[in-house]
Amino acid sequence: MFIFSCYTGLAYVDAAKLTKDAIIKDGDGTTWIMMDRTKTGVMANIPLLPQAEKIIDKYNDHPKVLITGRLLPLISNQKVNAYLKEISVLCGITKELTHHCARHTFATTVTLSNGAPIETVSKMLGHSSLKSTQHYAKVLDKKVAYDMKKLTGVLK
């Protein structure tokens, strides 16, 4: 669930309740997650990246998935966070890892750092205001350099 959320931006509660009904394929062949966010009730429309689709496919025949009708086998948020803590200790990671870090990773590393506009990221995260997204959007030096190189090309 953690890695899936790194590629979708879904909060634990939303990833946990995800069913096939929320997966929609549009006329162009793009697969989307379309669901109301639990916290805000705002619709989150997220095009599925190939990595997220592979995770769904991997667990398609998992016994927990078959029994619950969810797309991913569920463990509690508390247990996910406990496992992440164990992993961080084993890997020497000093940052406190929680499932919420996956949502932050999607917002910063996966989308904003790769040129996605903050308005697009905000919509995918299901935020009710752009101000909510700005919490995730601390400007990274890499992104500033990329944007300025792009601007330099335009101004030549």
Coordinates of N, CA and C in Angstrom, one line a residue:
M1 N 0.8 -1.2 0.0 CA 0.0 0.0 0.0 C 0.9 1.3 0.0
F2 N 2.0 1.2 0.7 CA 2.9 2.4 0.8 C 3.4 2.7 -0.6
I3 N 3.9 1.8 -1.3 CA 4.5 2.1 -2.7 C 3.4 2.5 -3.6
F4 N 2.2 1.8 -3.5 CA 1.1 2.2 -4.3 C 0.7 3.7 -4.1
S5 N 0.7 4.1 -2.9 CA 0.4 5.5 -2.6 C 1.5 6.5 -3.0
C6 N 2.7 6.0 -3.1 CA 3.8 6.8 -3.7 C 3.5 7.2 -5.1
Y7 N 2.8 6.3 -5.8 CA 2.5 6.5 -7.2 C 1.1 7.0 -7.5
T8 N 0.3 7.1 -6.4 CA -1.1 7.6 -6.6 C -1.4 8.8 -5.7
G9 N -0.7 9.0 -4.7 CA -1.0 10.1 -3.7 C -2.1 9.8 -2.8
L10 N -2.6 8.6 -2.8 CA -3.8 8.3 -1.9 C -3.4 8.2 -0.5
A11 N -4.2 8.8 0.4 CA -4.0 8.6 1.8 C -4.3 7.1 2.2
Y12 N -3.9 6.7 3.4 CA -4.1 5.3 3.8 C -5.6 4.9 3.7
V13 N -6.4 5.8 4.2 CA -7.9 5.4 4.3 C -8.4 5.3 2.9
D14 N -8.0 6.1 1.9 CA -8.5 6.0 0.6 C -7.9 4.8 -0.2
A15 N -6.6 4.5 0.0 CA -6.0 3.3 -0.6 C -6.7 2.0 0.0
A16 N -7.0 2.1 1.3 CA -7.6 0.9 1.9 C -9.0 0.6 1.4
K17 N -9.8 1.7 1.0 CA -11.2 1.4 0.6 C -11.3 1.3 -0.9
L18 N -10.2 1.3 -1.6 CA -10.2 1.3 -3.1 C -10.7 0.0 -3.6
T19 N -11.7 0.1 -4.5 CA -12.3 -1.1 -5.2 C -12.2 -0.9 -6.7
K20 N -12.6 -2.0 -7.4 CA -12.6 -2.0 -8.9 C -13.5 -0.9 -9.4
D21 N -14.6 -0.6 -8.6 CA -15.5 0.4 -9.1 C -14.9 1.8 -9.2
A22 N -13.8 2.1 -8.6 CA -13.1 3.4 -8.7 C -12.1 3.4 -9.8
I23 N -11.9 2.3 -10.5 CA -11.0 2.3 -11.6 C -11.8 2.4 -12.9
I24 N -11.5 3.5 -13.7 CA -12.2 3.8 -14.9 C -11.2 3.9 -16.0
K25 N -11.6 3.4 -17.2 CA -10.8 3.5 -18.4 C -11.5 4.5 -19.3
D26 N -10.8 5.6 -19.7 CA -11.5 6.6 -20.6 C -11.4 6.2 -22.0
G27 N -12.0 7.0 -22.9 CA -12.0 6.8 -24.3 C -10.6 6.7 -25.0
D28 N -9.6 7.4 -24.3 CA -8.3 7.4 -24.8 C -7.4 6.2 -24.4
G29 N -8.0 5.4 -23.5 CA -7.3 4.2 -23.0 C -6.6 4.5 -21.7
T30 N -6.7 5.7 -21.1 CA -6.1 6.0 -19.9 C -6.9 5.4 -18.7
T31 N -6.2 4.8 -17.8 CA -6.9 4.2 -16.6 C -6.8 5.2 -15.5
W32 N -7.9 5.5 -14.8 CA -8.0 6.5 -13.8 C -8.5 5.9 -12.5
I33 N -8.1 6.4 -11.4 CA -8.8 6.3 -10.1 C -9.7 7.5 -10.0
M34 N -11.0 7.2 -9.8 CA -11.9 8.3 -9.6 C -12.7 8.0 -8.3
M35 N -12.5 8.8 -7.3 CA -13.2 8.5 -6.0 C -13.2 9.7 -5.2
D36 N -14.2 9.8 -4.3 CA -14.3 10.9 -3.3 C -13.3 10.6 -2.2
R37 N -12.5 11.6 -1.9 CA -11.6 11.5 -0.7 C -12.4 11.4 0.6
T38 N -12.0 10.5 1.4 CA -12.6 10.3 2.7 C -12.6 11.6 3.6
K39 N -11.4 12.2 3.6 CA -11.2 13.3 4.5 C -12.0 14.6 4.1
T40 N -12.1 14.9 2.8 CA -12.7 16.1 2.3 C -14.0 15.9 1.6
G41 N -14.2 14.7 1.1 CA -15.4 14.5 0.2 C -15.2 15.0 -1.2
V42 N -14.0 15.6 -1.5 CA -13.7 16.1 -2.8 C -13.3 15.0 -3.7
M43 N -13.7 15.0 -5.0 CA -13.4 14.0 -6.0 C -11.9 14.1 -6.3
A44 N -11.2 12.9 -6.2 CA -9.8 12.8 -6.7 C -9.8 12.0 -7.9
N45 N -9.3 12.6 -9.0 CA -9.2 11.9 -10.3 C -7.7 11.8 -10.6
I46 N -7.2 10.5 -10.6 CA -5.8 10.3 -10.7 C -5.5 9.3 -11.8
P47 N -4.8 9.8 -12.9 CA -4.4 8.8 -13.9 C -3.4 7.8 -13.3
L48 N -3.7 6.6 -13.6 CA -2.8 5.5 -13.0 C -1.5 5.5 -13.7
L49 N -0.4 5.6 -13.0 CA 0.9 5.4 -13.6 C 1.2 3.9 -13.7
P50 N 2.0 3.5 -14.7 CA 2.3 2.1 -14.9 C 2.7 1.3 -13.6
Q51 N 3.5 2.0 -12.8 CA 3.9 1.3 -11.5 C 2.7 1.0 -10.6
A52 N 1.7 1.8 -10.6 CA 0.5 1.6 -9.7 C -0.3 0.5 -10.4
E53 N -0.4 0.5 -11.7 CA -1.2 -0.6 -12.4 C -0.5 -1.9 -12.1
K54 N 0.8 -2.0 -12.1 CA 1.5 -3.3 -11.9 C 1.2 -3.8 -10.5
I55 N 1.1 -2.9 -9.5 CA 0.8 -3.3 -8.1 C -0.6 -3.8 -8.0
I56 N -1.5 -3.2 -8.7 CA -2.9 -3.7 -8.7 C -2.9 -5.1 -9.3
D57 N -2.2 -5.2 -10.5 CA -2.2 -6.5 -11.2 C -1.6 -7.6 -10.3
K58 N -0.5 -7.2 -9.6 CA 0.2 -8.2 -8.7 C -0.7 -8.8 -7.7
Y59 N -1.6 -8.0 -7.1 CA -2.5 -8.5 -6.1 C -3.9 -8.9 -6.5
N60 N -4.1 -9.0 -7.8 CA -5.4 -9.3 -8.4 C -6.0 -10.6 -7.8
D61 N -5.1 -11.6 -7.6 CA -5.6 -12.9 -7.2 C -5.3 -13.2 -5.7
H62 N -4.9 -12.2 -5.0 CA -4.5 -12.4 -3.6 C -5.7 -12.7 -2.8
P63 N -5.7 -13.7 -1.9 CA -6.8 -14.1 -1.1 C -7.6 -13.0 -0.4
K64 N -6.8 -12.1 0.3 CA -7.4 -11.0 1.0 C -8.2 -10.1 0.0
V65 N -7.6 -9.9 -1.2 CA -8.3 -9.1 -2.2 C -9.6 -9.7 -2.7
L66 N -9.5 -11.0 -2.9 CA -10.7 -11.8 -3.4 C -11.8 -11.8 -2.3
I67 N -11.4 -11.9 -1.0 CA -12.4 -11.9 0.0 C -13.1 -10.5 0.3
T68 N -12.2 -9.5 0.3 CA -12.7 -8.1 0.7 C -13.3 -7.3 -0.5
G69 N -12.9 -7.7 -1.7 CA -13.3 -6.9 -2.9 C -12.5 -5.6 -3.0
R70 N -11.5 -5.4 -2.2 CA -10.6 -4.2 -2.3 C -9.5 -4.6 -3.3
L71 N -8.8 -3.5 -3.8 CA -7.8 -3.7 -4.8 C -6.4 -4.2 -4.2
L72 N -6.3 -3.9 -3.0 CA -5.0 -4.2 -2.3 C -5.3 -5.0 -1.0
P73 N -4.4 -5.9 -0.7 CA -4.5 -6.6 0.6 C -4.3 -5.6 1.8
L74 N -5.2 -5.7 2.7 CA -5.2 -4.6 3.8 C -4.5 -5.1 5.0
I75 N -3.7 -4.2 5.6 CA -3.3 -4.3 7.0 C -3.6 -2.9 7.6
S76 N -3.6 -2.9 8.9 CA -4.0 -1.6 9.5 C -2.9 -0.5 9.3
N77 N -3.3 0.7 9.3 CA -2.4 1.8 9.2 C -1.4 1.8 10.3
Q78 N -1.8 1.4 11.5 CA -0.8 1.2 12.6 C 0.3 0.2 12.3
K79 N -0.2 -0.9 11.7 CA 0.8 -2.0 11.4 C 1.7 -1.5 10.2
V80 N 1.1 -0.8 9.2 CA 2.0 -0.3 8.1 C 3.0 0.6 8.7
N81 N 2.7 1.5 9.6 CA 3.6 2.4 10.1 C 4.7 1.7 11.0
A82 N 4.3 0.6 11.7 CA 5.2 -0.1 12.5 C 6.2 -0.8 11.6
Y83 N 5.8 -1.4 10.4 CA 6.7 -2.0 9.5 C 7.6 -1.0 8.9
L84 N 7.1 0.2 8.5 CA 7.9 1.3 8.0 C 9.0 1.7 9.0
K85 N 8.7 1.7 10.2 CA 9.6 2.1 11.3 C 10.8 1.0 11.3
E86 N 10.4 -0.3 11.2 CA 11.4 -1.3 11.2 C 12.3 -1.2 10.0
I87 N 11.7 -0.9 8.8 CA 12.5 -0.8 7.6 C 13.4 0.4 7.7
S88 N 13.0 1.5 8.2 CA 13.8 2.7 8.3 C 15.0 2.4 9.3
V89 N 14.8 1.6 10.3 CA 15.9 1.3 11.3 C 16.9 0.4 10.5
L90 N 16.4 -0.6 9.9 CA 17.3 -1.6 9.1 C 18.1 -0.9 8.0
C91 N 17.5 0.1 7.4 CA 18.2 0.9 6.3 C 18.9 2.1 6.8
G92 N 18.9 2.4 8.1 CA 19.6 3.6 8.6 C 18.9 4.9 8.2
I93 N 17.6 4.9 7.9 CA 16.9 6.1 7.6 C 16.5 6.8 8.9
T94 N 16.9 8.0 9.0 CA 16.6 8.7 10.3 C 15.3 9.4 10.3
K95 N 14.8 9.7 9.1 CA 13.4 10.3 9.0 C 12.4 9.3 9.5
E96 N 11.4 9.9 10.2 CA 10.3 9.0 10.6 C 9.4 8.7 9.4
L97 N 9.3 7.4 9.1 CA 8.5 7.0 7.9 C 7.1 6.6 8.4
T98 N 6.1 7.2 7.8 CA 4.7 6.8 8.0 C 4.1 6.6 6.6
H99 N 2.9 6.0 6.6 CA 2.2 5.9 5.3 C 2.0 7.3 4.7
H100 N 1.8 8.3 5.5 CA 1.6 9.6 4.9 C 2.8 10.1 4.1
C101 N 3.9 9.6 4.4 CA 5.1 10.0 3.6 C 5.0 9.6 2.2
A102 N 4.2 8.6 1.9 CA 3.9 8.2 0.5 C 3.2 9.2 -0.2
R103 N 2.2 9.8 0.4 CA 1.4 10.9 -0.2 C 2.3 12.1 -0.5
H104 N 3.2 12.4 0.4 CA 4.2 13.5 0.3 C 5.1 13.2 -0.9
T105 N 5.6 12.0 -1.0 CA 6.5 11.5 -2.1 C 5.8 11.7 -3.4
F106 N 4.5 11.3 -3.5 CA 3.8 11.5 -4.8 C 3.8 13.0 -5.1
A107 N 3.4 13.8 -4.1 CA 3.2 15.3 -4.4 C 4.6 15.9 -4.8
T108 N 5.7 15.6 -4.1 CA 6.9 16.2 -4.4 C 7.8 15.5 -5.4
T109 N 8.2 14.3 -5.1 CA 9.2 13.6 -5.9 C 8.6 13.1 -7.3
V110 N 7.4 12.6 -7.2 CA 6.8 12.0 -8.4 C 6.2 13.0 -9.3
T111 N 5.5 14.0 -8.8 CA 4.8 14.9 -9.7 C 5.5 16.3 -9.8
L112 N 5.6 17.1 -8.7 CA 6.1 18.4 -8.8 C 7.5 18.5 -9.3
S113 N 8.4 17.6 -8.9 CA 9.8 17.6 -9.3 C 9.9 17.2 -10.7
N114 N 8.9 16.6 -11.3 CA 9.0 16.2 -12.7 C 8.1 17.1 -13.6
G115 N 7.8 18.3 -13.1 CA 7.2 19.3 -13.9 C 5.7 19.4 -13.9
A116 N 5.0 18.6 -13.1 CA 3.6 18.7 -13.0 C 3.2 20.0 -12.3
P117 N 2.3 20.8 -12.9 CA 1.8 22.0 -12.2 C 1.1 21.7 -10.9
I118 N 1.3 22.7 -10.0 CA 0.8 22.5 -8.6 C -0.8 22.4 -8.7
E119 N -1.4 23.0 -9.7 CA -2.9 22.9 -9.8 C -3.3 21.5 -10.1
T120 N -2.5 20.8 -11.0 CA -2.8 19.5 -11.4 C -2.6 18.5 -10.2
V121 N -1.5 18.7 -9.5 CA -1.2 17.9 -8.3 C -2.3 18.1 -7.3
S122 N -2.8 19.3 -7.1 CA -3.8 19.6 -6.1 C -5.1 18.8 -6.5
K123 N -5.4 18.8 -7.7 CA -6.6 18.1 -8.2 C -6.5 16.6 -8.0
M124 N -5.3 16.0 -8.3 CA -5.1 14.6 -8.1 C -5.2 14.2 -6.6
L125 N -4.6 15.1 -5.8 CA -4.7 14.8 -4.3 C -6.1 15.0 -3.7
G126 N -7.0 15.6 -4.5 CA -8.3 15.8 -4.0 C -8.4 16.9 -3.0
H127 N -7.5 17.9 -3.0 CA -7.5 19.0 -2.1 C -8.7 19.9 -2.4
S128 N -9.3 20.5 -1.4 CA -10.3 21.5 -1.6 C -9.8 22.9 -1.9
S129 N -8.5 23.1 -1.7 CA -7.9 24.4 -2.0 C -6.5 24.2 -2.4
L130 N -5.9 25.1 -3.2 CA -4.6 25.1 -3.6 C -3.6 25.3 -2.4
K131 N -4.1 26.0 -1.4 CA -3.3 26.2 -0.2 C -3.0 24.9 0.5
S132 N -3.9 23.9 0.5 CA -3.6 22.6 1.1 C -2.4 22.0 0.4
T133 N -2.3 22.1 -1.0 CA -1.3 21.5 -1.7 C 0.1 22.2 -1.5
Q134 N 0.0 23.4 -1.2 CA 1.3 24.2 -1.0 C 2.1 23.6 0.2
H135 N 1.3 23.0 1.1 CA 2.0 22.3 2.2 C 3.0 21.3 1.7
Y136 N 2.6 20.5 0.7 CA 3.5 19.5 0.1 C 4.5 20.1 -0.8
A137 N 4.2 21.2 -1.3 CA 5.0 21.8 -2.5 C 6.2 22.6 -2.1
K138 N 6.9 22.2 -1.1 CA 8.1 23.0 -0.8 C 9.0 22.9 -2.1
V139 N 9.4 24.1 -2.5 CA 10.2 24.2 -3.7 C 11.5 23.5 -3.6
L140 N 11.8 22.6 -4.5 CA 13.1 21.9 -4.5 C 14.1 22.6 -5.4
D141 N 15.3 22.6 -5.0 CA 16.4 23.3 -5.9 C 16.4 22.7 -7.3
K142 N 16.2 21.4 -7.3 CA 16.2 20.7 -8.6 C 15.1 21.2 -9.5
K143 N 13.9 21.4 -8.9 CA 12.8 22.0 -9.7 C 13.0 23.4 -10.1
V144 N 13.6 24.2 -9.2 CA 13.9 25.6 -9.6 C 14.9 25.6 -10.8
A145 N 15.9 24.8 -10.7 CA 16.9 24.8 -11.8 C 16.3 24.3 -13.1
Y146 N 15.4 23.3 -13.0 CA 14.7 22.8 -14.2 C 13.8 23.9 -14.8
D147 N 13.1 24.6 -14.0 CA 12.2 25.6 -14.4 C 12.9 26.8 -15.1
M148 N 14.1 27.1 -14.5 CA 14.8 28.3 -15.0 C 15.5 27.9 -16.3
K149 N 16.0 26.7 -16.5 CA 16.5 26.2 -17.8 C 15.4 26.3 -18.9
K150 N 14.3 25.9 -18.5 CA 13.1 25.9 -19.4 C 12.8 27.4 -19.8
L151 N 12.8 28.2 -18.8 CA 12.6 29.7 -19.1 C 13.7 30.3 -19.9
T152 N 14.9 29.9 -19.7 CA 16.1 30.4 -20.4 C 15.9 30.1 -21.9
G153 N 15.4 28.8 -22.2 CA 15.2 28.4 -23.6 C 14.1 29.2 -24.2
V154 N 13.1 29.6 -23.5 CA 12.0 30.4 -24.0 C 12.5 31.8 -24.3
L155 N 13.3 32.4 -23.5 CA 13.7 33.8 -23.6 C 14.9 34.0 -24.6
K156 N 15.4 32.9 -25.1 CA 16.5 33.1 -26.1 C 16.0 33.7 -27.4

